[in-house]
Amino acid sequence: MGSFREQVREFVADLVPPGWRGIGGLEGDAYAEFRTRARAALAERGWVAPAWPVEYGGAGLSPAELVVLVEELSTAGIPFGSDNDAFGIGMLGNTMLRWAKPELRQRFLPRIATGEYVFAQGFSEPGAGSDLASLALRAESDGDRWRLNGQKLWSSGAHLANWMFVLARTNREAAPHKGISMLLVPLDQPGVEIRPIRNITGGTDFNEVFFTDATTDRELVVGEVDHGWAVAMTLLGFERGETALHAPIRFRAELDRLVELVRERGLDTDPDVRRRVAWCHVQVEQLRCHGVRTAAQLIAGEEPGPRAAAFKLLWSEYHRVVTELALDVLGLDALTPSGRPSPNWYHTDDPGAPNSTASWTSVYLNSRAGTIYAGSSQIQRGIVGDLLLGLPKEPKPVH
């Protein structure tokens, strides 16, 4: 393992310029250029999808090697790929390895790894957010095609994607959790309209997507027709759990940056600030322990499963509190943000980011969404109580 860690460190040394502090130290064209170059370098080694088999564009790394790669890249402040790779590789690709037919894997996975196919997620709808089983997007059989009509909402990165994995109702007579299929749908067709939504930070990272007689090939189904709920649960496990390896490293770097800010502002002797920083330290250590446990599970060949819900609940609620502390430390300066804002849709600002007011305020605003996307905190608590603690299910309201 030591030799592989050295390989990764040599890769990092060859990739980054002198004086490297992390990608957060770059702005504008330099930032975009480095991300593109880093992804290409990772893809060349198969490290953009490191655990995938080599024949699909991966590197076939063992779980232990994967842990090393994540640790080294996260510590060095190097992104793992494009923002949409979280959907195409971290969620869809890993799910396809479990559920998709071999010919579907062979067609899609290599093209996802090279970046030819860029995916977005099509799960939530105006009437189906946390209650995902109430989705209404229809996919009706039409010869050798599916014909889709309906809408998806809060689809991050859909404006950058050319494909979407979509949960659609393929059997309207079945019970809510039945009759759902996961389809792969091309977005560059006349029947698809993507409308960016401006969020609280002023960005347009997520979108609403309208399908009006849009089509996709009959065979582009992940898993079995009408049995997509189990496929979706596998994917959500990857969505909530795949961050457990690298997120604690980022949260530690962010907290260290906050401590620097506290000292710069002369608040390091304030007892209330010290108490709140200490609480954040305990939470980050808790998240680190979750990351270690996830690494052990991967090495043992286990999937994230319902424990991913506990991690997602902890990090999203923690991040809301730590960013509130950062704004309290900034005081009135937080009302007039200046400097470089965070370019990220979720989680922390990048390693090496400056302690600018714009960085902290933009991350604070994004942290509010963290308790909602990938399953709200209420949903995560339900999963933890039901599947991990064995508590009785929450009673349904009586109408």
GROMACS .gro file of C-alpha atoms in nm:
model
  399
    1MET     CA    1   0.000   0.000   0.000
    2GLY     CA    2   0.291   0.231   0.070
    3SER     CA    3   0.407   0.203  -0.290
    4PHE     CA    4   0.061   0.295  -0.422
    5ARG     CA    5   0.046   0.597  -0.191
    6GLU     CA    6   0.381   0.705  -0.331
    7GLN     CA    7   0.243   0.666  -0.684
    8VAL     CA    8  -0.044   0.899  -0.599
    9ARG     CA    9   0.187   1.154  -0.439
   10GLU     CA   10   0.412   1.152  -0.745
   11PHE     CA   11   0.104   1.205  -0.963
   12VAL     CA   12   0.002   1.504  -0.749
   13ALA     CA   13   0.352   1.653  -0.759
   14ASP     CA   14   0.360   1.632  -1.139
   15LEU     CA   15   0.011   1.780  -1.174
   16VAL     CA   16   0.018   2.088  -0.950
   17PRO     CA   17   0.216   2.409  -1.003
   18PRO     CA   18   0.474   2.541  -0.753
   19GLY     CA   19   0.330   2.693  -0.437
   20TRP     CA   20   0.013   2.487  -0.464
   21ARG     CA   21  -0.231   2.534  -0.174
   22GLY     CA   22  -0.530   2.362  -0.330
   23ILE     CA   23  -0.766   2.443  -0.615
   24GLY     CA   24  -0.938   2.701  -0.394
   25GLY     CA   25  -0.639   2.928  -0.458
   26LEU     CA   26  -0.730   2.955  -0.828
   27GLU     CA   27  -0.993   3.176  -0.989
   28GLY     CA   28  -1.159   3.229  -1.326
   29ASP     CA   29  -0.995   3.070  -1.630
   30ALA     CA   30  -0.712   2.924  -1.420
   31TYR     CA   31  -0.964   2.740  -1.205
   32ALA     CA   32  -1.158   2.598  -1.502
   33GLU     CA   33  -0.839   2.505  -1.688
   34PHE     CA   34  -0.695   2.315  -1.393
   35ARG     CA   35  -1.017   2.122  -1.336
   36THR     CA   36  -1.023   2.016  -1.701
   37ARG     CA   37  -0.656   1.918  -1.697
   38ALA     CA   38  -0.687   1.732  -1.367
   39ARG     CA   39  -0.986   1.531  -1.489
   40ALA     CA   40  -0.805   1.434  -1.808
   41ALA     CA   41  -0.501   1.322  -1.609
   42LEU     CA   42  -0.717   1.118  -1.372
   43ALA     CA   43  -0.912   0.962  -1.659
   44GLU     CA   44  -0.589   0.863  -1.834
   45ARG     CA   45  -0.496   0.651  -1.532
   46GLY     CA   46  -0.850   0.525  -1.478
   47TRP     CA   47  -0.864   0.720  -1.152
   48VAL     CA   48  -1.170   0.928  -1.244
   49ALA     CA   49  -1.365   0.605  -1.180
   50PRO     CA   50  -1.099   0.423  -0.980
   51ALA     CA   51  -1.300   0.128  -0.850
   52TRP     CA   52  -1.457   0.041  -1.187
   53PRO     CA   53  -1.317  -0.251  -1.386
   54VAL     CA   54  -1.051  -0.156  -1.640
   55GLU     CA   55  -1.271  -0.258  -1.934
   56TYR     CA   56  -1.516   0.018  -1.840
   57GLY     CA   57  -1.255   0.294  -1.813
   58GLY     CA   58  -1.172   0.247  -1.447
   59ALA     CA   59  -0.854   0.136  -1.274
   60GLY     CA   60  -0.985  -0.171  -1.094
   61LEU     CA   61  -0.844  -0.043  -0.764
   62SER     CA   62  -0.902  -0.243  -0.451
   63PRO     CA   63  -1.111  -0.076  -0.180
   64ALA     CA   64  -0.794  -0.016   0.022
   65GLU     CA   65  -0.627   0.155  -0.275
   66LEU     CA   66  -0.941   0.361  -0.333
   67VAL     CA   67  -0.921   0.488   0.024
   68VAL     CA   68  -0.558   0.591  -0.029
   69LEU     CA   69  -0.641   0.772  -0.354
   70VAL     CA   70  -0.928   0.964  -0.193
   71GLU     CA   71  -0.716   1.060   0.107
   72GLU     CA   72  -0.426   1.188  -0.101
   73LEU     CA   73  -0.632   1.382  -0.356
   74SER     CA   74  -0.856   1.535  -0.088
   75THR     CA   75  -0.560   1.638   0.126
   76ALA     CA   76  -0.387   1.791  -0.178
   77GLY     CA   77  -0.700   1.987  -0.273
   78ILE     CA   78  -0.742   1.823  -0.615
   79PRO     CA   79  -1.096   1.767  -0.750
   80PHE     CA   80  -1.194   1.412  -0.845
   81GLY     CA   81  -1.347   1.523  -1.174
   82SER     CA   82  -1.624   1.750  -1.296
   83ASP     CA   83  -1.923   1.838  -1.081
   84ASN     CA   84  -2.144   1.612  -1.294
   85ASP     CA   85  -1.915   1.315  -1.229
   86ALA     CA   86  -2.079   1.289  -0.888
   87PHE     CA   87  -2.393   1.185  -1.079
   88GLY     CA   88  -2.249   0.988  -1.370
   89ILE     CA   89  -1.973   0.805  -1.183
   90GLY     CA   90  -2.042   0.820  -0.810
   91MET     CA   91  -2.414   0.746  -0.838
   92LEU     CA   92  -2.521   0.604  -1.176
   93GLY     CA   93  -2.205   0.417  -1.274
   94ASN     CA   94  -2.171   0.239  -0.942
   95THR     CA   95  -2.541   0.150  -0.953
   96MET     CA   96  -2.512   0.017  -1.309
   97LEU     CA   97  -2.232  -0.215  -1.200
   98ARG     CA   98  -2.484  -0.369  -0.961
   99TRP     CA   99  -2.805  -0.363  -1.169
  100ALA     CA  100  -2.746  -0.300  -1.542
  101LYS     CA  101  -2.718  -0.561  -1.814
  102PRO     CA  102  -2.364  -0.617  -1.951
  103GLU     CA  103  -2.440  -0.460  -2.290
  104LEU     CA  104  -2.573  -0.147  -2.119
  105ARG     CA  105  -2.266  -0.121  -1.899
  106GLN     CA  106  -2.039  -0.165  -2.199
  107ARG     CA  107  -2.215   0.110  -2.393
  108PHE     CA  108  -2.236   0.370  -2.117
  109LEU     CA  109  -1.962   0.329  -1.857
  110PRO     CA  110  -1.658   0.390  -2.082
  111ARG     CA  111  -1.825   0.700  -2.228
  112ILE     CA  112  -1.908   0.830  -1.881
  113ALA     CA  113  -1.545   0.781  -1.778
  114THR     CA  114  -1.412   0.972  -2.079
  115GLY     CA  115  -1.665   1.253  -2.028
  116GLU     CA  116  -1.846   1.195  -2.357
  117TYR     CA  117  -2.167   1.116  -2.167
  118VAL     CA  118  -2.239   1.373  -1.896
  119PHE     CA  119  -2.525   1.282  -1.664
  120ALA     CA  120  -2.768   1.468  -1.440
  121GLN     CA  121  -3.013   1.321  -1.190
  122GLY     CA  122  -3.388   1.316  -1.260
  123PHE     CA  123  -3.558   1.213  -0.936
  124SER     CA  124  -3.742   1.499  -0.762
  125GLU     CA  125  -4.061   1.654  -0.900
  126PRO     CA  126  -4.286   1.940  -0.787
  127GLY     CA  127  -4.505   1.687  -0.603
  128ALA     CA  128  -4.238   1.429  -0.526
  129GLY     CA  129  -3.942   1.542  -0.323
  130SER     CA  130  -3.881   1.354  -0.001
  131ASP     CA  131  -4.189   1.145  -0.089
  132LEU     CA  132  -4.019   1.019  -0.402
  133ALA     CA  133  -4.261   0.732  -0.459
  134SER     CA  134  -4.534   0.982  -0.550
  135LEU     CA  135  -4.352   1.078  -0.871
  136ALA     CA  136  -4.575   1.137  -1.172
  137LEU     CA  137  -4.345   1.155  -1.476
  138ARG     CA  138  -4.493   0.904  -1.722
  139ALA     CA  139  -4.298   0.677  -1.952
  140GLU     CA  140  -4.527   0.492  -2.192
  141SER     CA  141  -4.422   0.212  -2.425
  142ASP     CA  142  -4.428   0.317  -2.790
  143GLY     CA  143  -4.289   0.037  -3.006
  144ASP     CA  144  -3.914   0.020  -2.952
  145ARG     CA  145  -3.917   0.350  -2.756
  146TRP     CA  146  -4.034   0.499  -2.430
  147ARG     CA  147  -4.230   0.825  -2.459
  148LEU     CA  148  -4.191   1.056  -2.157
  149ASN     CA  149  -4.421   1.333  -2.037
  150GLY     CA  150  -4.387   1.525  -1.715
  151GLN     CA  151  -4.138   1.731  -1.516
  152LYS     CA  152  -3.833   1.695  -1.294
  153LEU     CA  153  -3.716   1.959  -1.047
  154TRP     CA  154  -3.393   2.058  -0.863
  155SER     CA  155  -3.178   1.874  -1.117
  156SER     CA  156  -2.827   2.001  -1.037
  157GLY     CA  157  -2.604   2.039  -1.339
  158ALA     CA  158  -2.873   1.946  -1.593
  159HIS     CA  159  -2.772   2.252  -1.798
  160LEU     CA  160  -2.425   2.096  -1.834
  161ALA     CA  161  -2.543   1.742  -1.910
  162ASN     CA  162  -2.637   1.557  -2.227
  163TRP     CA  163  -2.797   1.258  -2.048
  164MET     CA  164  -3.017   1.210  -1.744
  165PHE     CA  165  -3.101   0.903  -1.537
  166VAL     CA  166  -3.472   0.937  -1.473
  167LEU     CA  167  -3.717   0.769  -1.239
  168ALA     CA  168  -4.042   0.736  -1.434
  169ARG     CA  169  -4.376   0.571  -1.376
  170THR     CA  170  -4.407   0.290  -1.629
  171ASN     CA  171  -4.713   0.126  -1.470
  172ARG     CA  172  -4.979   0.365  -1.343
  173GLU     CA  173  -5.197   0.082  -1.210
  174ALA     CA  174  -4.935  -0.037  -0.961
  175ALA     CA  175  -4.885   0.073  -0.599
  176PRO     CA  176  -4.671   0.386  -0.543
  177HIS     CA  177  -4.342   0.199  -0.491
  178LYS     CA  178  -4.418  -0.037  -0.779
  179GLY     CA  179  -4.442   0.041  -1.147
  180ILE     CA  180  -4.137   0.270  -1.141
  181SER     CA  181  -3.840   0.224  -1.375
  182MET     CA  182  -3.501   0.394  -1.404
  183LEU     CA  183  -3.446   0.508  -1.762
  184LEU     CA  184  -3.145   0.666  -1.932
  185VAL     CA  185  -3.269   0.959  -2.139
  186PRO     CA  186  -3.075   1.180  -2.385
  187LEU     CA  187  -3.130   1.548  -2.313
  188ASP     CA  188  -3.027   1.685  -2.652
  189GLN     CA  189  -3.364   1.627  -2.821
  190PRO     CA  190  -3.662   1.851  -2.909
  191GLY     CA  191  -3.889   1.706  -2.639
  192VAL     CA  192  -3.668   1.822  -2.350
  193GLU     CA  193  -3.662   2.175  -2.209
  194ILE     CA  194  -3.415   2.270  -1.934
  195ARG     CA  195  -3.486   2.585  -1.733
  196PRO     CA  196  -3.216   2.698  -1.487
  197ILE     CA  197  -3.340   2.811  -1.144
  198ARG     CA  198  -3.163   3.100  -0.970
  199ASN     CA  199  -3.092   3.003  -0.611
  200ILE     CA  200  -3.028   3.200  -0.295
  201THR     CA  201  -2.657   3.248  -0.377
  202GLY     CA  202  -2.745   3.400  -0.715
  203GLY     CA  203  -2.621   3.095  -0.905
  204THR     CA  204  -2.813   2.873  -1.148
  205ASP     CA  205  -2.670   2.535  -1.060
  206PHE     CA  206  -2.998   2.346  -1.050
  207ASN     CA  207  -3.282   2.328  -1.296
  208GLU     CA  208  -3.633   2.220  -1.376
  209VAL     CA  209  -3.658   1.984  -1.673
  210PHE     CA  210  -3.972   1.938  -1.884
  211PHE     CA  211  -4.038   1.629  -2.096
  212THR     CA  212  -4.296   1.666  -2.373
  213ASP     CA  213  -4.315   1.350  -2.581
  214ALA     CA  214  -3.942   1.302  -2.526
  215THR     CA  215  -3.820   0.956  -2.615
  216THR     CA  216  -3.551   0.706  -2.528
  217ASP     CA  217  -3.471   0.356  -2.650
  218ARG     CA  218  -3.671   0.071  -2.504
  219GLU     CA  219  -3.361  -0.111  -2.376
  220LEU     CA  220  -3.218   0.188  -2.182
  221VAL     CA  221  -3.354   0.064  -1.848
  222VAL     CA  222  -3.128   0.009  -1.546
  223GLY     CA  223  -3.258  -0.303  -1.376
  224GLU     CA  224  -3.598  -0.447  -1.464
  225VAL     CA  225  -3.897  -0.256  -1.599
  226ASP     CA  226  -4.141  -0.164  -1.318
  227HIS     CA  227  -3.884  -0.260  -1.052
  228GLY     CA  228  -3.680   0.059  -1.039
  229TRP     CA  229  -3.743   0.139  -0.673
  230ALA     CA  230  -3.476  -0.102  -0.550
  231VAL     CA  231  -3.237   0.039  -0.813
  232ALA     CA  232  -3.311   0.391  -0.690
  233MET     CA  233  -3.245   0.293  -0.328
  234THR     CA  234  -2.907   0.152  -0.427
  235LEU     CA  235  -2.825   0.476  -0.607
  236LEU     CA  236  -2.933   0.690  -0.311
  237GLY     CA  237  -2.707   0.482  -0.089
  238PHE     CA  238  -2.414   0.577  -0.313
  239GLU     CA  239  -2.531   0.940  -0.323
  240ARG     CA  240  -2.541   0.966   0.056
  241GLY     CA  241  -2.246   0.741   0.130
  242GLU     CA  242  -1.981   0.814  -0.133
  243THR     CA  243  -1.890   1.140   0.038
  244ALA     CA  244  -1.795   0.966   0.363
  245LEU     CA  245  -1.437   0.912   0.249
  246HIS     CA  246  -1.345   1.262   0.135
  247ALA     CA  247  -1.594   1.494   0.308
  248PRO     CA  248  -1.438   1.464   0.658
  249ILE     CA  249  -1.103   1.573   0.515
  250ARG     CA  250  -1.266   1.878   0.358
  251PHE     CA  251  -1.457   1.959   0.676
  252ARG     CA  252  -1.132   1.943   0.877
  253ALA     CA  253  -0.961   2.181   0.633
  254GLU     CA  254  -1.261   2.414   0.650
  255LEU     CA  255  -1.259   2.414   1.031
  256ASP     CA  256  -0.886   2.490   1.034
  257ARG     CA  257  -0.959   2.785   0.807
  258LEU     CA  258  -1.232   2.901   1.044
  259VAL     CA  259  -0.989   2.887   1.337
  260GLU     CA  260  -0.756   3.112   1.137
  261LEU     CA  261  -1.046   3.352   1.083
  262VAL     CA  262  -1.126   3.352   1.455
  263ARG     CA  263  -0.765   3.445   1.532
  264GLU     CA  264  -0.756   3.712   1.261
  265ARG     CA  265  -1.065   3.869   1.416
  266GLY     CA  266  -0.918   3.858   1.766
  267LEU     CA  267  -1.192   3.630   1.899
  268ASP     CA  268  -0.974   3.337   2.001
  269THR     CA  269  -1.008   3.429   2.368
  270ASP     CA  270  -1.385   3.478   2.355
  271PRO     CA  271  -1.533   3.197   2.571
  272ASP     CA  272  -1.849   3.156   2.365
  273VAL     CA  273  -1.659   3.137   2.037
  274ARG     CA  274  -1.414   2.889   2.188
  275ARG     CA  275  -1.701   2.670   2.310
  276ARG     CA  276  -1.864   2.670   1.968
  277VAL     CA  277  -1.535   2.593   1.790
  278ALA     CA  278  -1.478   2.304   2.033
  279TRP     CA  279  -1.823   2.165   1.950
  280CYS     CA  280  -1.739   2.183   1.579
  281HIS     CA  281  -1.413   2.001   1.644
  282VAL     CA  282  -1.601   1.715   1.811
  283GLN     CA  283  -1.842   1.691   1.518
  284VAL     CA  284  -1.560   1.679   1.261
  285GLU     CA  285  -1.392   1.401   1.458
  286GLN     CA  286  -1.722   1.216   1.459
  287LEU     CA  287  -1.744   1.254   1.081
  288ARG     CA  288  -1.386   1.131   1.050
  289CYS     CA  289  -1.478   0.818   1.244
  290HIS     CA  290  -1.770   0.761   1.008
  291GLY     CA  291  -1.528   0.794   0.717
  292VAL     CA  292  -1.295   0.535   0.871
  293ARG     CA  293  -1.588   0.299   0.925
  294THR     CA  294  -1.701   0.348   0.564
  295ALA     CA  295  -1.348   0.271   0.445
  296ALA     CA  296  -1.350  -0.049   0.650
  297GLN     CA  297  -1.686  -0.147   0.501
  298LEU     CA  298  -1.558  -0.088   0.148
  299ILE     CA  299  -1.249  -0.297   0.216
  300ALA     CA  300  -1.479  -0.572   0.346
  301GLY     CA  301  -1.680  -0.556   0.023
  302GLU     CA  302  -1.994  -0.396   0.171
  303GLU     CA  303  -2.211  -0.125   0.012
  304PRO     CA  304  -2.296   0.199   0.200
  305GLY     CA  305  -2.651   0.087   0.288
  306PRO     CA  306  -2.871   0.268   0.543
  307ARG     CA  307  -2.569   0.379   0.751
  308ALA     CA  308  -2.512   0.638   0.480
  309ALA     CA  309  -2.825   0.813   0.607
  310ALA     CA  310  -2.662   0.867   0.947
  311PHE     CA  311  -2.355   1.022   0.785
  312LYS     CA  312  -2.562   1.246   0.560
  313LEU     CA  313  -2.770   1.363   0.857
  314LEU     CA  314  -2.462   1.439   1.068
  315TRP     CA  315  -2.265   1.630   0.808
  316SER     CA  316  -2.554   1.839   0.676
  317GLU     CA  317  -2.671   1.946   1.022
  318TYR     CA  318  -2.312   2.012   1.132
  319HIS     CA  319  -2.238   2.225   0.827
  320ARG     CA  320  -2.537   2.446   0.893
  321VAL     CA  321  -2.405   2.520   1.243
  322VAL     CA  322  -2.037   2.573   1.157
  323THR     CA  323  -2.117   2.819   0.879
  324GLU     CA  324  -2.347   3.010   1.114
  325LEU     CA  325  -2.050   3.040   1.349
  326ALA     CA  326  -1.835   3.171   1.063
  327LEU     CA  327  -2.088   3.445   0.988
  328ASP     CA  328  -2.108   3.539   1.356
  329VAL     CA  329  -1.728   3.573   1.355
  330LEU     CA  330  -1.746   3.795   1.047
  331GLY     CA  331  -2.011   4.010   1.211
  332LEU     CA  332  -2.144   4.301   1.008
  333ASP     CA  333  -1.886   4.233   0.735
  334ALA     CA  334  -2.098   3.934   0.636
  335LEU     CA  335  -2.366   4.176   0.516
  336THR     CA  336  -2.135   4.314   0.247
  337PRO     CA  337  -1.957   4.009   0.100
  338SER     CA  338  -1.642   4.075  -0.098
  339GLY     CA  339  -1.376   3.862  -0.262
  340ARG     CA  340  -1.405   3.525  -0.428
  341PRO     CA  341  -1.725   3.330  -0.352
  342SER     CA  342  -1.725   2.952  -0.338
  343PRO     CA  343  -1.777   2.797  -0.684
  344ASN     CA  344  -1.920   2.476  -0.536
  345TRP     CA  345  -2.281   2.363  -0.545
  346TYR     CA  346  -2.254   2.177  -0.215
  347HIS     CA  347  -2.032   2.105   0.085
  348THR     CA  348  -1.738   2.332   0.169
  349ASP     CA  349  -1.539   2.579  -0.032
  350ASP     CA  350  -1.234   2.427  -0.199
  351PRO     CA  351  -0.908   2.360  -0.012
  352GLY     CA  352  -0.683   2.661  -0.036
  353ALA     CA  353  -0.973   2.906  -0.061
  354PRO     CA  354  -0.918   3.253   0.088
  355ASN     CA  355  -1.089   3.361   0.408
  356SER     CA  356  -1.302   3.608   0.215
  357THR     CA  357  -1.645   3.718   0.332
  358ALA     CA  358  -1.787   3.605  -0.003
  359SER     CA  359  -1.645   3.256   0.046
  360TRP     CA  360  -1.805   3.211   0.387
  361THR     CA  361  -2.139   3.370   0.304
  362SER     CA  362  -2.185   3.167  -0.015
  363VAL     CA  363  -2.104   2.841   0.167
  364TYR     CA  364  -2.339   2.943   0.449
  365LEU     CA  365  -2.624   2.990   0.202
  366ASN     CA  366  -2.550   2.658   0.032
  367SER     CA  367  -2.543   2.483   0.369
  368ARG     CA  368  -2.913   2.555   0.410
  369ALA     CA  369  -2.981   2.333   0.109
  370GLY     CA  370  -2.761   2.057   0.251
  371THR     CA  371  -3.031   1.956   0.497
  372ILE     CA  372  -3.274   1.906   0.208
  373TYR     CA  373  -3.097   1.766  -0.100
  374ALA     CA  374  -3.006   1.394  -0.119
  375GLY     CA  375  -3.291   1.335   0.125
  376SER     CA  376  -3.401   1.584   0.390
  377SER     CA  377  -3.290   1.553   0.751
  378GLN     CA  378  -3.640   1.436   0.844
  379ILE     CA  379  -3.613   1.151   0.592
  380GLN     CA  380  -3.264   1.056   0.715
  381ARG     CA  381  -3.389   1.042   1.074
  382GLY     CA  382  -3.668   0.811   0.961
  383ILE     CA  383  -3.419   0.579   0.788
  384VAL     CA  384  -3.189   0.573   1.090
  385GLY     CA  385  -3.476   0.506   1.330
  386ASP     CA  386  -3.637   0.240   1.115
  387LEU     CA  387  -3.348   0.052   0.956
  388LEU     CA  388  -3.063   0.106   1.204
  389LEU     CA  389  -3.231   0.143   1.544
  390GLY     CA  390  -3.535  -0.076   1.482
  391LEU     CA  391  -3.777   0.188   1.613
  392PRO     CA  392  -4.147   0.170   1.525
  393LYS     CA  393  -4.244   0.340   1.200
  394GLU     CA  394  -4.388   0.687   1.229
  395PRO     CA  395  -4.768   0.664   1.229
  396LYS     CA  396  -4.940   0.787   0.915
  397PRO     CA  397  -5.180   1.080   0.951
  398VAL     CA  398  -5.547   0.990   0.976
  399HIS     CA  399  -5.762   1.164   0.713
   0.00000   0.00000   0.00000
